[in-house]
PDB file of C-alpha atoms in Angstrom:
ATOM      1  CA  ASP C   1     111.707  83.720  49.534  1.00 48.00           C
ATOM      2  CA  THR C   2     112.272  82.541  53.112  1.00 49.00           C
ATOM      3  CA  TRP C   3     115.932  81.771  52.343  1.00 53.00           C
ATOM      4  CA  PHE C   4     116.437  85.370  51.254  1.00 54.00           C
ATOM      5  CA  SER C   5     118.600  86.581  54.166  1.00 51.00           C
ATOM      6  CA  SER C   6     120.968  83.630  54.524  1.00 53.00           C
ATOM      7  CA  ALA C   7     121.582  83.647  50.782  1.00 53.00           C
ATOM      8  CA  LEU C   8     122.438  87.348  50.749  1.00 56.00           C
ATOM      9  CA  TRP C   9     125.618  87.282  52.803  1.00 52.00           C
ATOM     10  CA  PRO C  10     127.974  85.325  50.491  1.00 53.00           C
ATOM     11  CA  PHE C  11     126.681  87.141  47.401  1.00 56.00           C
ATOM     12  CA  ALA C  12     127.134  90.522  49.090  1.00 57.00           C
ATOM     13  CA  THR C  13     130.892  89.937  49.281  1.00 54.00           C
ATOM     14  CA  LEU C  14     130.906  89.495  45.496  1.00 57.00           C
ATOM     15  CA  GLY C  15     129.283  92.858  44.805  1.00 63.00           C
ATOM     16  CA  TRP C  16     125.671  91.688  44.787  1.00 70.00           C
ATOM     17  CA  PRO C  17     123.191  93.146  44.117  1.00 77.00           C
ATOM     18  CA  ASN C  18     123.715  94.714  40.721  1.00 82.00           C
ATOM     19  CA  LYS C  19     121.397  97.703  41.063  1.00 82.00           C
ATOM     20  CA  LYS C  20     121.393  98.265  37.323  1.00 83.00           C
ATOM     21  CA  SER C  21     120.132  94.784  36.482  1.00 85.00           C
ATOM     22  CA  LYS C  22     116.652  94.442  35.007  1.00 87.00           C
ATOM     23  CA  ASP C  23     115.501  92.099  37.752  1.00 85.00           C
ATOM     24  CA  TYR C  24     116.620  94.442  40.506  1.00 87.00           C
ATOM     25  CA  VAL C  25     114.917  97.443  38.905  1.00 87.00           C
ATOM     26  CA  ASN C  26     111.693  95.516  38.276  1.00 88.00           C
ATOM     27  CA  PHE C  27     111.387  93.524  41.493  1.00 87.00           C
ATOM     28  CA  TYR C  28     113.151  95.345  44.321  1.00 90.00           C
ATOM     29  CA  PRO C  29     111.717  96.572  46.527  1.00 91.00           C
ATOM     30  CA  THR C  30     108.336  94.892  46.461  1.00 91.00           C
ATOM     31  CA  GLN C  31     105.270  96.039  48.409  1.00 91.00           C
ATOM     32  CA  PHE C  32     103.724  93.127  50.244  1.00 91.00           C
ATOM     33  CA  LEU C  33     104.792  90.066  52.243  1.00 91.00           C
ATOM     34  CA  SER C  34     102.432  87.417  53.600  1.00 90.00           C
ATOM     35  CA  THR C  35     103.694  85.371  56.528  1.00 88.00           C
ATOM     36  CA  ALA C  36     102.788  83.512  59.711  1.00 84.00           C
ATOM     37  CA  ARG C  37     103.734  84.725  63.193  1.00 85.00           C
ATOM     38  CA  ASP C  38     106.272  81.987  63.859  1.00 83.00           C
ATOM     39  CA  ILE C  39     108.913  83.280  61.409  1.00 85.00           C
ATOM     40  CA  LEU C  40     108.713  87.015  62.145  1.00 88.00           C
ATOM     41  CA  ASN C  41     112.048  87.009  63.960  1.00 87.00           C
ATOM     42  CA  LEU C  42     113.563  84.056  62.105  1.00 86.00           C
ATOM     43  CA  TRP C  43     113.093  85.452  58.606  1.00 87.00           C
ATOM     44  CA  VAL C  44     111.041  88.618  58.222  1.00 91.00           C
ATOM     45  CA  SER C  45     113.236  90.822  60.417  1.00 92.00           C
ATOM     46  CA  ARG C  46     116.351  89.366  58.742  1.00 89.00           C
ATOM     47  CA  MET C  47     114.972  90.132  55.313  1.00 89.00           C
ATOM     48  CA  ILE C  48     114.380  93.730  56.378  1.00 92.00           C
ATOM     49  CA  PHE C  49     117.792  94.462  57.914  1.00 91.00           C
ATOM     50  CA  SER C  50     119.649  92.511  55.222  1.00 88.00           C
ATOM     51  CA  GLY C  51     117.828  94.330  52.448  1.00 89.00           C
ATOM     52  CA  MET C  52     118.500  97.703  54.035  1.00 92.00           C
ATOM     53  CA  GLU C  53     122.153  96.825  54.637  1.00 89.00           C
ATOM     54  CA  PHE C  54     122.909  95.787  51.055  1.00 87.00           C
ATOM     55  CA  THR C  55     120.534  97.989  49.062  1.00 89.00           C
ATOM     56  CA  GLY C  56     119.627 100.894  51.326  1.00 91.00           C
ATOM     57  CA  LYS C  57     115.945 100.036  50.886  1.00 91.00           C
ATOM     58  CA  ALA C  58     113.517  97.911  52.890  1.00 93.00           C
ATOM     59  CA  PRO C  59     112.481  94.881  50.791  1.00 92.00           C
ATOM     60  CA  PHE C  60     108.735  95.436  51.279  1.00 93.00           C
ATOM     61  CA  LYS C  61     106.292  97.953  52.724  1.00 92.00           C
ATOM     62  CA  ASP C  62     103.502  95.885  54.263  1.00 93.00           C
ATOM     63  CA  VAL C  63     103.643  92.592  56.183  1.00 92.00           C
ATOM     64  CA  TYR C  64     100.407  90.635  56.432  1.00 90.00           C
ATOM     65  CA  ILE C  65     100.453  88.191  59.353  1.00 89.00           C
ATOM     66  CA  HIS C  66      97.948  85.500  58.472  1.00 86.00           C
ATOM     67  CA  ALA C  67      96.367  82.861  60.664  1.00 84.00           C
ATOM     68  CA  THR C  68      97.774  79.353  60.973  1.00 85.00           C
ATOM     69  CA  VAL C  69      95.308  76.706  59.809  1.00 85.00           C
ATOM     70  CA  LEU C  70      95.040  73.916  62.388  1.00 88.00           C
ATOM     71  CA  THR C  71      93.125  70.640  62.396  1.00 85.00           C
ATOM     72  CA  LYS C  72      89.634  70.530  63.882  1.00 85.00           C
ATOM     73  CA  ASP C  73      91.064  69.293  67.217  1.00 85.00           C
ATOM     74  CA  GLY C  74      93.707  72.065  67.288  1.00 86.00           C
ATOM     75  CA  ARG C  75      96.778  70.166  66.061  1.00 88.00           C
ATOM     76  CA  ARG C  76      99.203  71.633  63.558  1.00 85.00           C
ATOM     77  CA  MET C  77      98.796  70.327  60.039  1.00 84.00           C
ATOM     78  CA  SER C  78     101.844  68.236  59.172  1.00 81.00           C
ATOM     79  CA  LYS C  79     102.803  65.816  56.423  1.00 80.00           C
ATOM     80  CA  SER C  80     104.842  63.688  58.834  1.00 83.00           C
ATOM     81  CA  LEU C  81     101.947  63.462  61.306  1.00 84.00           C
ATOM     82  CA  GLY C  82      99.432  62.870  58.545  1.00 86.00           C
ATOM     83  CA  THR C  83      97.230  65.688  59.841  1.00 87.00           C
ATOM     84  CA  GLY C  84      97.175  67.718  56.638  1.00 85.00           C
ATOM     85  CA  ILE C  85      94.279  68.100  54.225  1.00 86.00           C
ATOM     86  CA  ASP C  86      94.693  67.861  50.467  1.00 88.00           C
ATOM     87  CA  PRO C  87      93.054  70.994  49.002  1.00 90.00           C
ATOM     88  CA  ILE C  88      92.551  69.200  45.677  1.00 94.00           C
ATOM     89  CA  GLU C  89      90.177  66.776  47.402  1.00 94.00           C
ATOM     90  CA  LEU C  90      88.219  69.692  48.857  1.00 94.00           C
ATOM     91  CA  ILE C  91      88.069  71.388  45.460  1.00 96.00           C
ATOM     92  CA  GLU C  92      86.760  68.200  43.848  1.00 96.00           C
ATOM     93  CA  LYS C  93      84.145  67.879  46.585  1.00 95.00           C
ATOM     94  CA  TYR C  94      82.979  71.490  46.907  1.00 96.00           C
ATOM     95  CA  GLY C  95      84.471  73.403  43.960  1.00 96.00           C
ATOM     96  CA  ALA C  96      87.387  75.834  43.811  1.00 96.00           C
ATOM     97  CA  ASP C  97      85.287  78.932  44.515  1.00 97.00           C
ATOM     98  CA  ALA C  98      83.555  77.391  47.533  1.00 96.00           C
ATOM     99  CA  THR C  99      86.861  76.189  48.973  1.00 95.00           C
ATOM    100  CA  ARG C 100      88.509  79.560  48.438  1.00 95.00           C
ATOM    101  CA  PHE C 101      85.591  81.525  49.886  1.00 95.00           C
ATOM    102  CA  GLY C 102      85.197  79.150  52.839  1.00 93.00           C
ATOM    103  CA  LEU C 103      88.833  79.557  53.854  1.00 90.00           C
ATOM    104  CA  ILE C 104      88.694  83.349  53.588  1.00 91.00           C
ATOM    105  CA  TYR C 105      85.396  83.426  55.487  1.00 92.00           C
ATOM    106  CA  GLN C 106      87.074  81.747  58.484  1.00 88.00           C
ATOM    107  CA  ALA C 107      90.087  84.094  58.521  1.00 85.00           C
ATOM    108  CA  MET C 108      89.013  86.716  61.042  1.00 83.00           C
ATOM    109  CA  GLY C 109      92.101  88.629  62.175  1.00 73.00           C
ATOM    110  CA  GLY C 110      95.312  86.833  63.098  1.00 70.00           C
ATOM    111  CA  GLN C 111      93.671  84.156  65.229  1.00 79.00           C
ATOM    112  CA  ASP C 112      94.561  80.585  64.296  1.00 85.00           C
ATOM    113  CA  ILE C 113      91.854  78.703  62.445  1.00 84.00           C
ATOM    114  CA  ARG C 114      90.600  75.295  63.512  1.00 88.00           C
ATOM    115  CA  PHE C 115      89.644  74.109  60.063  1.00 86.00           C
ATOM    116  CA  ASN C 116      85.979  73.236  59.786  1.00 84.00           C
ATOM    117  CA  GLU C 117      84.916  71.627  56.542  1.00 87.00           C
ATOM    118  CA  ASP C 118      81.315  72.630  57.210  1.00 89.00           C
ATOM    119  CA  ILE C 119      82.164  76.223  56.283  1.00 89.00           C
ATOM    120  CA  LEU C 120      82.975  75.021  52.753  1.00 93.00           C
ATOM    121  CA  VAL C 121      79.369  73.865  52.526  1.00 95.00           C
ATOM    122  CA  THR C 122      78.419  77.463  53.319  1.00 94.00           C
ATOM    123  CA  GLY C 123      80.734  78.571  50.507  1.00 95.00           C
ATOM    124  CA  LYS C 124      79.130  76.119  48.080  1.00 96.00           C
ATOM    125  CA  LYS C 125      75.619  77.274  49.001  1.00 96.00           C
ATOM    126  CA  PHE C 126      76.690  80.886  48.550  1.00 97.00           C
ATOM    127  CA  CYS C 127      78.074  80.171  45.078  1.00 97.00           C
ATOM    128  CA  ASN C 128      74.779  78.477  44.175  1.00 97.00           C
ATOM    129  CA  LYS C 129      72.890  81.496  45.515  1.00 97.00           C
ATOM    130  CA  ILE C 130      74.939  83.847  43.337  1.00 97.00           C
ATOM    131  CA  TRP C 131      74.338  81.649  40.293  1.00 97.00           C
ATOM    132  CA  ASN C 132      70.577  81.338  40.823  1.00 96.00           C
ATOM    133  CA  ALA C 133      70.110  85.035  41.643  1.00 96.00           C
ATOM    134  CA  SER C 134      72.024  85.952  38.512  1.00 96.00           C
ATOM    135  CA  ARG C 135      69.875  83.635  36.396  1.00 95.00           C
ATOM    136  CA  PHE C 136      66.746  85.320  37.739  1.00 93.00           C
ATOM    137  CA  VAL C 137      68.048  88.826  37.045  1.00 93.00           C
ATOM    138  CA  LEU C 138      69.207  87.948  33.535  1.00 92.00           C
ATOM    139  CA  MET C 139      65.858  86.320  32.783  1.00 90.00           C
ATOM    140  CA  GLN C 140      64.144  89.603  33.660  1.00 84.00           C
ATOM    141  CA  LEU C 141      66.053  91.299  30.860  1.00 82.00           C
ATOM    142  CA  GLU C 142      64.970  88.952  28.095  1.00 78.00           C
ATOM    143  CA  ASN C 143      63.021  90.772  25.392  1.00 69.00           C
ATOM    144  CA  ILE C 144      63.343  94.055  27.305  1.00 71.00           C
ATOM    145  CA  LYS C 145      64.768  97.141  25.619  1.00 74.00           C
ATOM    146  CA  GLY C 146      66.179 100.275  27.184  1.00 71.00           C
ATOM    147  CA  VAL C 147      67.786  98.596  30.207  1.00 78.00           C
ATOM    148  CA  SER C 148      71.520  99.122  30.694  1.00 82.00           C
ATOM    149  CA  VAL C 149      74.103  98.557  33.392  1.00 84.00           C
ATOM    150  CA  LYS C 150      74.780 101.824  35.202  1.00 89.00           C
ATOM    151  CA  ASP C 151      77.187 102.942  37.884  1.00 90.00           C
ATOM    152  CA  ILE C 152      75.445 102.706  41.268  1.00 92.00           C
ATOM    153  CA  SER C 153      75.836 106.455  41.824  1.00 90.00           C
ATOM    154  CA  LYS C 154      73.872 107.138  38.621  1.00 91.00           C
ATOM    155  CA  LEU C 155      70.830 105.010  39.476  1.00 89.00           C
ATOM    156  CA  LYS C 156      67.615 106.911  40.147  1.00 92.00           C
ATOM    157  CA  PRO C 157      65.350 105.433  42.836  1.00 92.00           C
ATOM    158  CA  LYS C 158      61.601 105.689  42.371  1.00 93.00           C
ATOM    159  CA  THR C 159      60.504 103.858  45.510  1.00 94.00           C
ATOM    160  CA  SER C 160      61.708 103.544  49.100  1.00 95.00           C
ATOM    161  CA  GLU C 161      62.884 100.005  48.287  1.00 95.00           C
ATOM    162  CA  ASP C 162      64.933 101.338  45.376  1.00 95.00           C
ATOM    163  CA  LYS C 163      66.506 103.976  47.577  1.00 96.00           C
ATOM    164  CA  LYS C 164      67.291 101.480  50.312  1.00 96.00           C
ATOM    165  CA  ILE C 165      69.137  98.989  48.074  1.00 96.00           C
ATOM    166  CA  ILE C 166      71.080 101.740  46.288  1.00 96.00           C
ATOM    167  CA  ASN C 167      72.215 103.347  49.550  1.00 96.00           C
ATOM    168  CA  ARG C 168      72.959  99.965  51.085  1.00 96.00           C
ATOM    169  CA  THR C 169      75.064  98.967  48.068  1.00 96.00           C
ATOM    170  CA  LYS C 170      77.108 102.152  48.305  1.00 96.00           C
ATOM    171  CA  SER C 171      77.792 101.806  52.033  1.00 96.00           C
ATOM    172  CA  VAL C 172      78.550  98.073  51.887  1.00 96.00           C
ATOM    173  CA  PHE C 173      80.930  98.391  48.959  1.00 96.00           C
ATOM    174  CA  LYS C 174      82.749 101.220  50.718  1.00 96.00           C
ATOM    175  CA  SER C 175      83.111  99.005  53.800  1.00 97.00           C
ATOM    176  CA  ILE C 176      84.367  96.035  51.754  1.00 96.00           C
ATOM    177  CA  GLU C 177      86.894  98.198  49.914  1.00 96.00           C
ATOM    178  CA  LYS C 178      88.176  99.545  53.238  1.00 96.00           C
ATOM    179  CA  ASP C 179      88.531  96.031  54.655  1.00 95.00           C
ATOM    180  CA  ILE C 180      90.350  94.741  51.569  1.00 94.00           C
ATOM    181  CA  ASN C 181      92.779  97.670  51.645  1.00 93.00           C
ATOM    182  CA  GLY C 182      93.336  96.942  55.337  1.00 92.00           C
ATOM    183  CA  TYR C 183      93.902  93.211  54.651  1.00 91.00           C
ATOM    184  CA  LYS C 184      90.772  92.288  56.644  1.00 93.00           C
ATOM    185  CA  PHE C 185      89.734  89.661  54.109  1.00 93.00           C
ATOM    186  CA  GLY C 186      87.540  87.596  56.418  1.00 92.00           C
ATOM    187  CA  GLN C 187      85.541  90.627  57.483  1.00 95.00           C
ATOM    188  CA  ALA C 188      85.111  91.654  53.851  1.00 96.00           C
ATOM    189  CA  ALA C 189      83.833  88.163  53.020  1.00 96.00           C
ATOM    190  CA  HIS C 190      81.267  88.282  55.850  1.00 97.00           C
ATOM    191  CA  THR C 191      80.002  91.710  54.769  1.00 97.00           C
ATOM    192  CA  MET C 192      79.813  90.574  51.162  1.00 97.00           C
ATOM    193  CA  TYR C 193      77.897  87.421  52.074  1.00 97.00           C
ATOM    194  CA  ASP C 194      75.359  89.233  54.271  1.00 97.00           C
ATOM    195  CA  PHE C 195      74.752  91.952  51.694  1.00 97.00           C
ATOM    196  CA  PHE C 196      74.258  89.708  48.667  1.00 97.00           C
ATOM    197  CA  TRP C 197      72.239  86.984  50.377  1.00 97.00           C
ATOM    198  CA  HIS C 198      70.011  89.139  52.573  1.00 96.00           C
ATOM    199  CA  ASP C 199      69.861  92.722  51.270  1.00 96.00           C
ATOM    200  CA  PHE C 200      69.923  91.888  47.575  1.00 97.00           C
ATOM    201  CA  CYS C 201      68.378  88.416  47.287  1.00 96.00           C
ATOM    202  CA  ASP C 202      66.022  88.144  50.280  1.00 96.00           C
ATOM    203  CA  VAL C 203      64.761  91.720  50.099  1.00 96.00           C
ATOM    204  CA  TYR C 204      65.218  93.457  46.759  1.00 96.00           C
ATOM    205  CA  ILE C 205      64.891  90.498  44.401  1.00 95.00           C
ATOM    206  CA  GLU C 206      61.724  89.419  46.234  1.00 95.00           C
ATOM    207  CA  TYR C 207      60.425  92.975  45.920  1.00 94.00           C
ATOM    208  CA  ALA C 208      61.351  93.046  42.215  1.00 92.00           C
ATOM    209  CA  LYS C 209      59.261  89.925  41.571  1.00 90.00           C
ATOM    210  CA  LEU C 210      56.193  92.062  42.199  1.00 89.00           C
ATOM    211  CA  LYS C 211      57.363  94.852  39.889  1.00 86.00           C
ATOM    212  CA  ASP C 212      57.546  94.913  36.128  1.00 81.00           C
ATOM    213  CA  ASP C 213      59.073  98.252  35.229  1.00 86.00           C
ATOM    214  CA  THR C 214      62.288  99.213  33.480  1.00 88.00           C
ATOM    215  CA  ASN C 215      63.765 101.134  36.413  1.00 90.00           C
ATOM    216  CA  THR C 216      63.543  98.143  38.771  1.00 91.00           C
ATOM    217  CA  LYS C 217      65.209  95.909  36.204  1.00 92.00           C
ATOM    218  CA  GLU C 218      67.936  98.493  35.672  1.00 93.00           C
ATOM    219  CA  ILE C 219      68.664  98.565  39.405  1.00 94.00           C
ATOM    220  CA  LEU C 220      68.681  94.751  39.491  1.00 94.00           C
ATOM    221  CA  ILE C 221      71.259  94.346  36.735  1.00 94.00           C
ATOM    222  CA  SER C 222      73.388  97.260  37.945  1.00 95.00           C
ATOM    223  CA  VAL C 223      73.622  96.019  41.541  1.00 96.00           C
ATOM    224  CA  LEU C 224      74.291  92.486  40.302  1.00 96.00           C
ATOM    225  CA  SER C 225      77.036  93.698  37.965  1.00 95.00           C
ATOM    226  CA  ALA C 226      78.713  95.713  40.731  1.00 96.00           C
ATOM    227  CA  SER C 227      78.393  92.767  43.141  1.00 97.00           C
ATOM    228  CA  LEU C 228      80.064  90.376  40.707  1.00 97.00           C
ATOM    229  CA  LYS C 229      83.011  92.753  40.423  1.00 96.00           C
ATOM    230  CA  ILE C 230      83.527  93.167  44.145  1.00 95.00           C
ATOM    231  CA  MET C 231      83.103  89.419  44.764  1.00 96.00           C
ATOM    232  CA  HIS C 232      85.512  88.473  41.987  1.00 97.00           C
ATOM    233  CA  PRO C 233      88.726  88.339  44.095  1.00 95.00           C
ATOM    234  CA  PHE C 234      86.957  85.950  46.488  1.00 96.00           C
ATOM    235  CA  ILE C 235      84.912  83.895  44.003  1.00 97.00           C
ATOM    236  CA  PRO C 236      86.775  84.272  40.697  1.00 97.00           C
ATOM    237  CA  PHE C 237      85.419  81.477  38.498  1.00 97.00           C
ATOM    238  CA  ALA C 238      81.653  81.730  38.998  1.00 96.00           C
ATOM    239  CA  THR C 239      81.671  85.531  38.880  1.00 97.00           C
ATOM    240  CA  GLU C 240      83.682  85.591  35.647  1.00 97.00           C
ATOM    241  CA  GLU C 241      81.356  83.057  34.018  1.00 96.00           C
ATOM    242  CA  ILE C 242      78.220  84.966  35.050  1.00 96.00           C
ATOM    243  CA  TYR C 243      79.670  88.360  34.112  1.00 94.00           C
ATOM    244  CA  SER C 244      80.682  87.042  30.690  1.00 92.00           C
TER     245      SER C 244
END
């Protein structure tokens, strides 16, 4: 809470916090704070020194400084100025997944974002691509026995194309995991997009259309399954529906 530090001082004189209380034990300290640059000194630093003063512990471990979303012409979004955008309208127009992915896709580092609605169209097209690719893969499994979802490391390539997609999946997922752990969400979204659209759909699915063997289908469903999992934090609704 941004009012954390100013609220602490009067309560501290009354013996707050009660370090044996359930809330204190469960919720303090926490791990992660998300904030903009403009309140680092106003609030974040105060939360840190106040927490350490009254509890002996820093209130959080990591601080993620996110970009400020500006209008297309660079003005700050404000209710009083009427420059804000209602996210509900965007969700109704493009869908929740497309809106979510489009915003993350623009967030490259701490640079401010000049909001461009066109990127939500990219998000919507990507969601459609995931849906259609998944339909194709699942159709390949109809009336086929002996095909199961396997961990990527347990897949056995029989062709150079098999080997390429398996190795590419491993390296890309490792890169995405590293970016997510480092709070580089925009970079992770770009890597995810390029891998699924180009490496998986444009190359391997097109290759698989010319093949009709169990091993190819097993690689298809296994890479798709793993992709749905790693895309889930970014595109939660479509991936859950497809995975189900």
